[in-house]
PDB file of C-alpha atoms in Angstrom:
ATOM      1  CA  VAL A   1      21.303  44.648  18.480  1.00  0.00           C
ATOM      2  CA  GLY A   2      20.300  41.184  18.906  1.00  0.00           C
ATOM      3  CA  CYS A   3      21.826  38.134  17.368  1.00  0.00           C
ATOM      4  CA  ASP A   4      20.465  34.518  17.281  1.00  0.00           C
ATOM      5  CA  ARG A   5      21.127  31.522  16.103  1.00  0.00           C
ATOM      6  CA  SER A   6      17.694  30.657  14.257  1.00  0.00           C
ATOM      7  CA  LYS A   7      16.947  32.348  10.641  1.00  0.00           C
ATOM      8  CA  ASN A   8      13.214  32.480  11.774  1.00  0.00           C
ATOM      9  CA  LEU A   9      13.208  34.070  15.016  1.00  0.00           C
ATOM     10  CA  VAL A  10      15.702  36.583  13.587  1.00  0.00           C
ATOM     11  CA  ASP A  11      13.386  37.210  10.981  1.00  0.00           C
ATOM     12  CA  ILE A  12      10.406  38.040  13.339  1.00  0.00           C
ATOM     13  CA  CYS A  13      12.859  40.499  15.175  1.00  0.00           C
ATOM     14  CA  GLY A  14      12.879  42.574  11.264  1.00  0.00           C
ATOM     15  CA  GLU A  15       9.181  42.360  11.135  1.00  0.00           C
ATOM     16  CA  LYS A  16       9.330  43.841  14.365  1.00  0.00           C
ATOM     17  CA  ASN A  17      11.666  46.722  13.138  1.00  0.00           C
ATOM     18  CA  PHE A  18      14.270  45.529  15.813  1.00  0.00           C
ATOM     19  CA  GLN A  19      17.679  44.936  14.699  1.00  0.00           C
ATOM     20  CA  ALA A  20      19.174  41.380  14.852  1.00  0.00           C
ATOM     21  CA  PHE A  21      20.983  39.143  12.744  1.00  0.00           C
ATOM     22  CA  VAL A  22      21.997  35.433  12.660  1.00  0.00           C
ATOM     23  CA  CYS A  23      25.248  33.682  14.373  1.00  0.00           C
ATOM     24  CA  ASP A  24      26.738  31.940  16.738  1.00  0.00           C
ATOM     25  CA  ALA A  25      27.370  32.491  20.790  1.00  0.00           C
ATOM     26  CA  LEU A  26      31.005  31.689  20.199  1.00  0.00           C
ATOM     27  CA  SER A  27      32.145  33.874  17.490  1.00  0.00           C
ATOM     28  CA  VAL A  28      29.681  37.320  17.352  1.00  0.00           C
ATOM     29  CA  PRO A  29      30.837  39.202  14.250  1.00  0.00           C
ATOM     30  CA  ILE A  30      30.677  42.677  16.142  1.00  0.00           C
ATOM     31  CA  ARG A  31      33.993  44.968  17.199  1.00  0.00           C
ATOM     32  CA  SER A  32      35.810  43.723  20.470  1.00  0.00           C
ATOM     33  CA  GLY A  33      35.057  46.502  22.878  1.00  0.00           C
ATOM     34  CA  SER A  34      31.926  48.289  21.593  1.00  0.00           C
ATOM     35  CA  CYS A  35      29.445  47.142  23.848  1.00  0.00           C
ATOM     36  CA  ASP A  36      28.286  48.843  26.566  1.00  0.00           C
ATOM     37  CA  ALA A  37      26.237  46.242  27.902  1.00  0.00           C
ATOM     38  CA  CYS A  38      25.555  42.466  27.003  1.00  0.00           C
ATOM     39  CA  ILE A  39      22.719  40.467  27.841  1.00  0.00           C
ATOM     40  CA  SER A  40      22.704  35.965  27.550  1.00  0.00           C
ATOM     41  CA  ILE A  41      18.976  34.275  28.720  1.00  0.00           C
ATOM     42  CA  ALA A  42      18.829  30.798  28.465  1.00  0.00           C
ATOM     43  CA  VAL A  43      21.867  30.359  25.982  1.00  0.00           C
ATOM     44  CA  ILE A  44      25.257  28.983  27.693  1.00  0.00           C
ATOM     45  CA  HIS A  45      23.207  26.024  29.513  1.00  0.00           C
ATOM     46  CA  HIS A  46      22.919  24.463  25.975  1.00  0.00           C
ATOM     47  CA  PHE A  47      26.607  24.337  25.320  1.00  0.00           C
ATOM     48  CA  SER A  48      28.337  20.641  26.486  1.00  0.00           C
ATOM     49  CA  THR A  49      31.292  21.218  27.536  1.00  0.00           C
ATOM     50  CA  THR A  50      32.921  23.542  30.560  1.00  0.00           C
ATOM     51  CA  GLU A  51      35.484  24.731  27.837  1.00  0.00           C
ATOM     52  CA  ARG A  52      32.140  25.669  25.452  1.00  0.00           C
ATOM     53  CA  ARG A  53      30.574  27.383  28.133  1.00  0.00           C
ATOM     54  CA  LEU A  54      34.014  29.128  29.323  1.00  0.00           C
ATOM     55  CA  ALA A  55      34.304  30.528  25.600  1.00  0.00           C
ATOM     56  CA  THR A  56      31.023  31.431  25.468  1.00  0.00           C
ATOM     57  CA  ILE A  57      31.590  33.783  28.549  1.00  0.00           C
ATOM     58  CA  SER A  58      34.790  34.926  27.208  1.00  0.00           C
ATOM     59  CA  GLU A  59      33.093  36.738  24.039  1.00  0.00           C
ATOM     60  CA  LEU A  60      30.259  37.906  25.819  1.00  0.00           C
ATOM     61  CA  VAL A  61      33.418  39.911  28.031  1.00  0.00           C
ATOM     62  CA  ARG A  62      35.163  40.450  24.665  1.00  0.00           C
ATOM     63  CA  LEU A  63      32.583  42.738  23.004  1.00  0.00           C
ATOM     64  CA  LEU A  64      32.265  45.045  26.616  1.00  0.00           C
ATOM     65  CA  ARG A  65      34.087  48.032  26.227  1.00  0.00           C
ATOM     66  CA  PRO A  66      35.868  48.451  29.695  1.00  0.00           C
ATOM     67  CA  GLY A  67      32.924  49.486  32.865  1.00  0.00           C
ATOM     68  CA  GLY A  68      30.699  47.543  30.460  1.00  0.00           C
ATOM     69  CA  THR A  69      28.253  45.225  32.255  1.00  0.00           C
ATOM     70  CA  ALA A  70      26.982  41.621  30.927  1.00  0.00           C
ATOM     71  CA  LEU A  71      23.523  39.430  32.760  1.00  0.00           C
ATOM     72  CA  ILE A  72      24.064  35.678  32.365  1.00  0.00           C
ATOM     73  CA  TYR A  73      21.137  33.838  33.074  1.00  0.00           C
ATOM     74  CA  VAL A  74      21.288  29.806  33.076  1.00  0.00           C
ATOM     75  CA  TRP A  75      18.799  27.580  34.391  1.00  0.00           C
ATOM     76  CA  ALA A  76      19.325  26.064  38.072  1.00  0.00           C
ATOM     77  CA  MET A  77      19.554  22.222  38.996  1.00  0.00           C
ATOM     78  CA  GLU A  78      18.095  23.329  41.890  1.00  0.00           C
ATOM     79  CA  GLN A  79      14.758  23.509  41.284  1.00  0.00           C
ATOM     80  CA  GLU A  80      13.760  24.024  45.028  1.00  0.00           C
ATOM     81  CA  TYR A  81      15.817  26.517  46.778  1.00  0.00           C
ATOM     82  CA  LYS A  82      15.716  27.776  50.536  1.00  0.00           C
ATOM     83  CA  ASN A  83      12.254  25.686  50.962  1.00  0.00           C
ATOM     84  CA  GLN A  84      11.003  27.360  47.777  1.00  0.00           C
ATOM     85  CA  LYS A  85       9.822  25.908  44.515  1.00  0.00           C
ATOM     86  CA  SER A  86      10.237  27.395  41.589  1.00  0.00           C
ATOM     87  CA  LYS A  87       7.906  28.284  39.042  1.00  0.00           C
ATOM     88  CA  TYR A  88       8.804  25.641  36.752  1.00  0.00           C
ATOM     89  CA  LEU A  89       7.712  23.145  39.025  1.00  0.00           C
ATOM     90  CA  LYS A  90       4.573  24.821  40.375  1.00  0.00           C
ATOM     91  CA  GLU A  91       3.506  25.094  37.153  1.00  0.00           C
ATOM     92  CA  LYS A  92       3.685  21.132  36.618  1.00  0.00           C
ATOM     93  CA  ASN A  93      -0.208  20.780  37.101  1.00  0.00           C
ATOM     94  CA  GLY A  94      -1.137  24.024  35.694  1.00  0.00           C
ATOM     95  CA  SER A  95      -2.174  25.330  32.535  1.00  0.00           C
ATOM     96  CA  LYS A  96      -0.882  23.889  29.057  1.00  0.00           C
ATOM     97  CA  ASP A  97       2.902  23.589  29.111  1.00  0.00           C
ATOM     98  CA  LYS A  98       3.797  26.022  25.635  1.00  0.00           C
ATOM     99  CA  GLU A  99       7.028  24.374  25.975  1.00  0.00           C
ATOM    100  CA  GLU A 100       6.019  21.067  25.418  1.00  0.00           C
ATOM    101  CA  GLU A 101       3.407  21.685  22.967  1.00  0.00           C
ATOM    102  CA  ILE A 102       3.657  23.842  20.696  1.00  0.00           C
ATOM    103  CA  SER A 103       1.403  24.005  17.217  1.00  0.00           C
ATOM    104  CA  THR A 104       3.474  24.312  14.274  1.00  0.00           C
ATOM    105  CA  ASP A 105       2.560  27.490  12.583  1.00  0.00           C
ATOM    106  CA  MET A 106       3.659  29.012  16.409  1.00  0.00           C
ATOM    107  CA  SER A 107       6.276  26.807  17.223  1.00  0.00           C
ATOM    108  CA  GLN A 108       9.119  29.626  15.430  1.00  0.00           C
ATOM    109  CA  ARG A 109       7.369  32.194  17.152  1.00  0.00           C
ATOM    110  CA  SER A 110       6.731  31.340  20.630  1.00  0.00           C
ATOM    111  CA  LEU A 111       9.609  32.670  23.081  1.00  0.00           C
ATOM    112  CA  CYS A 112       8.466  30.943  26.424  1.00  0.00           C
ATOM    113  CA  ASP A 113      11.008  28.156  26.439  1.00  0.00           C
ATOM    114  CA  GLN A 114      14.068  31.525  26.031  1.00  0.00           C
ATOM    115  CA  MET A 115      12.580  33.099  28.899  1.00  0.00           C
ATOM    116  CA  PRO A 116      13.404  32.354  32.671  1.00  0.00           C
ATOM    117  CA  GLY A 117      11.352  29.734  35.151  1.00  0.00           C
ATOM    118  CA  SER A 118       9.833  28.816  32.312  1.00  0.00           C
ATOM    119  CA  SER A 119      11.462  25.958  30.403  1.00  0.00           C
ATOM    120  CA  SER A 120      12.755  22.976  31.322  1.00  0.00           C
ATOM    121  CA  GLN A 121      16.552  21.544  32.085  1.00  0.00           C
ATOM    122  CA  ASP A 122      18.478  19.115  33.746  1.00  0.00           C
ATOM    123  CA  SER A 123      22.770  18.372  35.131  1.00  0.00           C
ATOM    124  CA  ALA A 124      25.945  17.113  36.796  1.00  0.00           C
ATOM    125  CA  CYS A 125      28.242  19.447  38.695  1.00  0.00           C
ATOM    126  CA  SER A 126      31.389  20.650  36.603  1.00  0.00           C
ATOM    127  CA  SER A 127      34.384  19.360  39.118  1.00  0.00           C
ATOM    128  CA  GLN A 128      36.913  21.885  37.199  1.00  0.00           C
ATOM    129  CA  LEU A 129      34.926  25.032  38.124  1.00  0.00           C
ATOM    130  CA  LEU A 130      33.499  24.052  41.439  1.00  0.00           C
ATOM    131  CA  SER A 131      36.780  23.071  43.103  1.00  0.00           C
ATOM    132  CA  ASP A 132      36.361  26.371  45.244  1.00  0.00           C
ATOM    133  CA  SER A 133      32.061  26.598  45.452  1.00  0.00           C
ATOM    134  CA  LYS A 134      29.566  24.680  46.696  1.00  0.00           C
ATOM    135  CA  ASP A 135      29.783  21.669  44.543  1.00  0.00           C
ATOM    136  CA  GLU A 136      29.643  19.444  47.701  1.00  0.00           C
ATOM    137  CA  ASP A 137      25.991  20.234  48.242  1.00  0.00           C
ATOM    138  CA  CYS A 138      25.040  19.409  45.013  1.00  0.00           C
ATOM    139  CA  ASP A 139      23.515  16.120  44.475  1.00  0.00           C
ATOM    140  CA  ALA A 140      23.745  15.684  41.090  1.00  0.00           C
ATOM    141  CA  LYS A 141      24.291  11.847  39.719  1.00  0.00           C
ATOM    142  CA  PRO A 142      27.126  12.044  36.707  1.00  0.00           C
ATOM    143  CA  VAL A 143      26.339  10.659  33.797  1.00  0.00           C
ATOM    144  CA  ALA A 144      27.712   6.810  33.563  1.00  0.00           C
ATOM    145  CA  ASP A 145      28.139   6.879  29.501  1.00  0.00           C
ATOM    146  CA  SER A 146      27.157   8.199  26.472  1.00  0.00           C
ATOM    147  CA  ARG A 147      23.607   8.125  26.288  1.00  0.00           C
ATOM    148  CA  LEU A 148      22.361  10.916  28.036  1.00  0.00           C
ATOM    149  CA  PRO A 149      18.634  10.883  30.582  1.00  0.00           C
ATOM    150  CA  VAL A 150      15.828  12.113  29.316  1.00  0.00           C
ATOM    151  CA  HIS A 151      14.056  14.663  32.062  1.00  0.00           C
ATOM    152  CA  THR A 152      10.661  14.351  32.513  1.00  0.00           C
ATOM    153  CA  ASN A 153       9.110  17.968  32.378  1.00  0.00           C
ATOM    154  CA  ARG A 154       7.982  19.819  36.128  1.00  0.00           C
ATOM    155  CA  THR A 155       9.875  17.744  38.183  1.00  0.00           C
ATOM    156  CA  SER A 156      13.734  18.337  39.597  1.00  0.00           C
ATOM    157  CA  PHE A 157      17.046  17.393  38.245  1.00  0.00           C
ATOM    158  CA  HIS A 158      18.562  14.215  38.840  1.00  0.00           C
ATOM    159  CA  SER A 159      21.806  15.144  36.337  1.00  0.00           C
ATOM    160  CA  GLN A 160      23.192  17.782  35.276  1.00  0.00           C
ATOM    161  CA  ASP A 161      23.019  16.753  31.550  1.00  0.00           C
ATOM    162  CA  LEU A 162      20.794  15.648  30.017  1.00  0.00           C
ATOM    163  CA  LEU A 163      18.268  16.130  27.019  1.00  0.00           C
ATOM    164  CA  VAL A 164      14.629  17.408  27.549  1.00  0.00           C
ATOM    165  CA  PRO A 165      11.768  16.486  24.661  1.00  0.00           C
ATOM    166  CA  TRP A 166      10.279  18.657  22.956  1.00  0.00           C
ATOM    167  CA  HIS A 167       6.292  17.750  21.556  1.00  0.00           C
ATOM    168  CA  LEU A 168       5.140  19.574  18.197  1.00  0.00           C
ATOM    169  CA  LYS A 169       1.997  19.566  17.447  1.00  0.00           C
ATOM    170  CA  GLY A 170      -0.333  20.465  14.343  1.00  0.00           C
ATOM    171  CA  CYS A 171       2.716  18.726  12.076  1.00  0.00           C
ATOM    172  CA  ASN A 172       1.650  18.012   8.014  1.00  0.00           C
ATOM    173  CA  LYS A 173       1.089  13.906   8.325  1.00  0.00           C
ATOM    174  CA  ASN A 174       1.651  13.493   4.171  1.00  0.00           C
ATOM    175  CA  LYS A 175       4.566  11.104   4.810  1.00  0.00           C
ATOM    176  CA  GLU A 176       5.783   8.723   7.770  1.00  0.00           C
ATOM    177  CA  GLU A 177       7.035  10.718  10.461  1.00  0.00           C
ATOM    178  CA  ARG A 178       9.591  10.292  12.712  1.00  0.00           C
ATOM    179  CA  ILE A 179       8.258   9.973  16.537  1.00  0.00           C
ATOM    180  CA  GLY A 180      10.852   9.698  19.020  1.00  0.00           C
ATOM    181  CA  GLU A 181      12.504   6.934  17.323  1.00  0.00           C
ATOM    182  CA  VAL A 182       9.342   5.330  15.869  1.00  0.00           C
ATOM    183  CA  LEU A 183       8.543   5.410  12.162  1.00  0.00           C
ATOM    184  CA  LEU A 184       4.610   6.059  11.736  1.00  0.00           C
ATOM    185  CA  PRO A 185       2.877   5.704   8.963  1.00  0.00           C
ATOM    186  CA  ALA A 186       0.742   8.895   7.587  1.00  0.00           C
ATOM    187  CA  GLY A 187      -2.783   8.591   8.298  1.00  0.00           C
ATOM    188  CA  SER A 188      -1.954   5.490  11.034  1.00  0.00           C
ATOM    189  CA  LYS A 189      -3.649   5.837  14.305  1.00  0.00           C
ATOM    190  CA  GLY A 190      -0.668   6.122  16.054  1.00  0.00           C
ATOM    191  CA  SER A 191       0.925   9.336  14.040  1.00  0.00           C
ATOM    192  CA  GLN A 192      -2.483  10.974  14.421  1.00  0.00           C
ATOM    193  CA  GLU A 193      -2.336  10.039  18.660  1.00  0.00           C
ATOM    194  CA  LEU A 194       1.002  11.149  18.980  1.00  0.00           C
ATOM    195  CA  SER A 195       3.276  13.794  17.487  1.00  0.00           C
ATOM    196  CA  PRO A 196       6.903  14.373  16.678  1.00  0.00           C
ATOM    197  CA  VAL A 197       9.647  14.487  19.880  1.00  0.00           C
ATOM    198  CA  PHE A 198      12.828  16.191  19.521  1.00  0.00           C
ATOM    199  CA  HIS A 199      15.055  15.982  22.196  1.00  0.00           C
ATOM    200  CA  ARG A 200      17.568  19.082  23.155  1.00  0.00           C
ATOM    201  CA  TYR A 201      20.544  19.000  24.999  1.00  0.00           C
ATOM    202  CA  TYR A 202      20.608  21.011  28.631  1.00  0.00           C
ATOM    203  CA  HIS A 203      23.528  21.241  31.096  1.00  0.00           C
ATOM    204  CA  VAL A 204      21.583  23.153  33.920  1.00  0.00           C
ATOM    205  CA  PHE A 205      24.085  24.955  36.798  1.00  0.00           C
ATOM    206  CA  CYS A 206      24.951  23.703  40.735  1.00  0.00           C
ATOM    207  CA  GLU A 207      24.613  26.718  42.717  1.00  0.00           C
ATOM    208  CA  GLY A 208      28.436  28.686  42.328  1.00  0.00           C
ATOM    209  CA  GLU A 209      28.726  27.433  39.032  1.00  0.00           C
ATOM    210  CA  LEU A 210      28.418  30.297  36.860  1.00  0.00           C
ATOM    211  CA  GLU A 211      29.888  32.476  39.036  1.00  0.00           C
ATOM    212  CA  ALA A 212      33.375  30.265  39.366  1.00  0.00           C
ATOM    213  CA  ALA A 213      32.871  30.182  35.501  1.00  0.00           C
ATOM    214  CA  CYS A 214      33.277  34.058  35.555  1.00  0.00           C
ATOM    215  CA  ARG A 215      35.565  34.515  38.495  1.00  0.00           C
ATOM    216  CA  SER A 216      38.235  32.424  36.275  1.00  0.00           C
ATOM    217  CA  LEU A 217      38.103  34.875  33.628  1.00  0.00           C
ATOM    218  CA  HIS A 218      40.794  37.733  34.212  1.00  0.00           C
ATOM    219  CA  CYS A 219      39.422  41.167  33.593  1.00  0.00           C
ATOM    220  CA  VAL A 220      36.087  40.396  34.841  1.00  0.00           C
ATOM    221  CA  ARG A 221      34.502  41.195  38.786  1.00  0.00           C
ATOM    222  CA  VAL A 222      31.390  39.513  39.366  1.00  0.00           C
ATOM    223  CA  GLN A 223      29.155  42.799  40.753  1.00  0.00           C
ATOM    224  CA  LYS A 224      26.281  40.072  41.630  1.00  0.00           C
ATOM    225  CA  SER A 225      25.185  36.405  41.501  1.00  0.00           C
ATOM    226  CA  TYR A 226      21.627  35.363  42.432  1.00  0.00           C
ATOM    227  CA  TYR A 227      19.046  32.280  42.396  1.00  0.00           C
ATOM    228  CA  ASP A 228      15.692  34.126  40.485  1.00  0.00           C
ATOM    229  CA  GLN A 229      12.881  31.766  39.714  1.00  0.00           C
ATOM    230  CA  GLY A 230      14.935  28.317  38.762  1.00  0.00           C
ATOM    231  CA  ASN A 231      17.996  30.183  37.435  1.00  0.00           C
ATOM    232  CA  TRP A 232      21.500  31.098  38.311  1.00  0.00           C
ATOM    233  CA  CYS A 233      22.430  34.424  36.944  1.00  0.00           C
ATOM    234  CA  VAL A 234      25.583  36.621  37.403  1.00  0.00           C
ATOM    235  CA  ILE A 235      25.792  40.820  36.666  1.00  0.00           C
ATOM    236  CA  LEU A 236      29.797  41.139  35.110  1.00  0.00           C
ATOM    237  CA  GLU A 237      31.564  43.804  34.971  1.00  0.00           C
ATOM    238  CA  LYS A 238      34.792  44.692  32.713  1.00  0.00           C
ATOM    239  CA  LEU A 239      37.531  45.851  33.775  1.00  0.00           C
TER     240      LEU A 239
END
């Protein structure tokens, strides 16, 4: 059984005869202790506070039966790890970035940004959960004011909390359209050359941050914590 915040993506699952429903990761309408396993891929890094990220992990644990396991993937601050660049950085000069430029008719059907190593991210070490981890190794710069930095796709991250541009192409131009913060009248030269830019929030995780969050919950045992192509990953067990 799957769930997603997007009704359009859930509808696609239905078309493929998969069971899925719309819900929020902070409140999943499934009975406690009823799942053998849960997965959360590229979700938790979209929550903007330490408390909400921890609450999402706690909700996953609530769903598990004792002995059940969960797999969690979040995007990593460290896109170059052990002298190896992630797929995300390597593809900077490669083929067309499917996450950035998606035609309107396919925008709801593309899941590439939800898969490990194929999207973009950026954030600043959460001091509360990193107190016992390797936060001194994270060179992230904290955000000085309420304005979040806008990330440049396919580059390294300089802040843990940031906005990532999403360029939507192929839009109808019957009316004036918003491009970033600029309104262009339909039919103008600029509106034909530019496409609407949406900004999505990300909190990218430093080494040890996700594991520390999981270990802070009672009745949880971390089975494995590892790095995978620009993602920090944890497999946990409910005791």
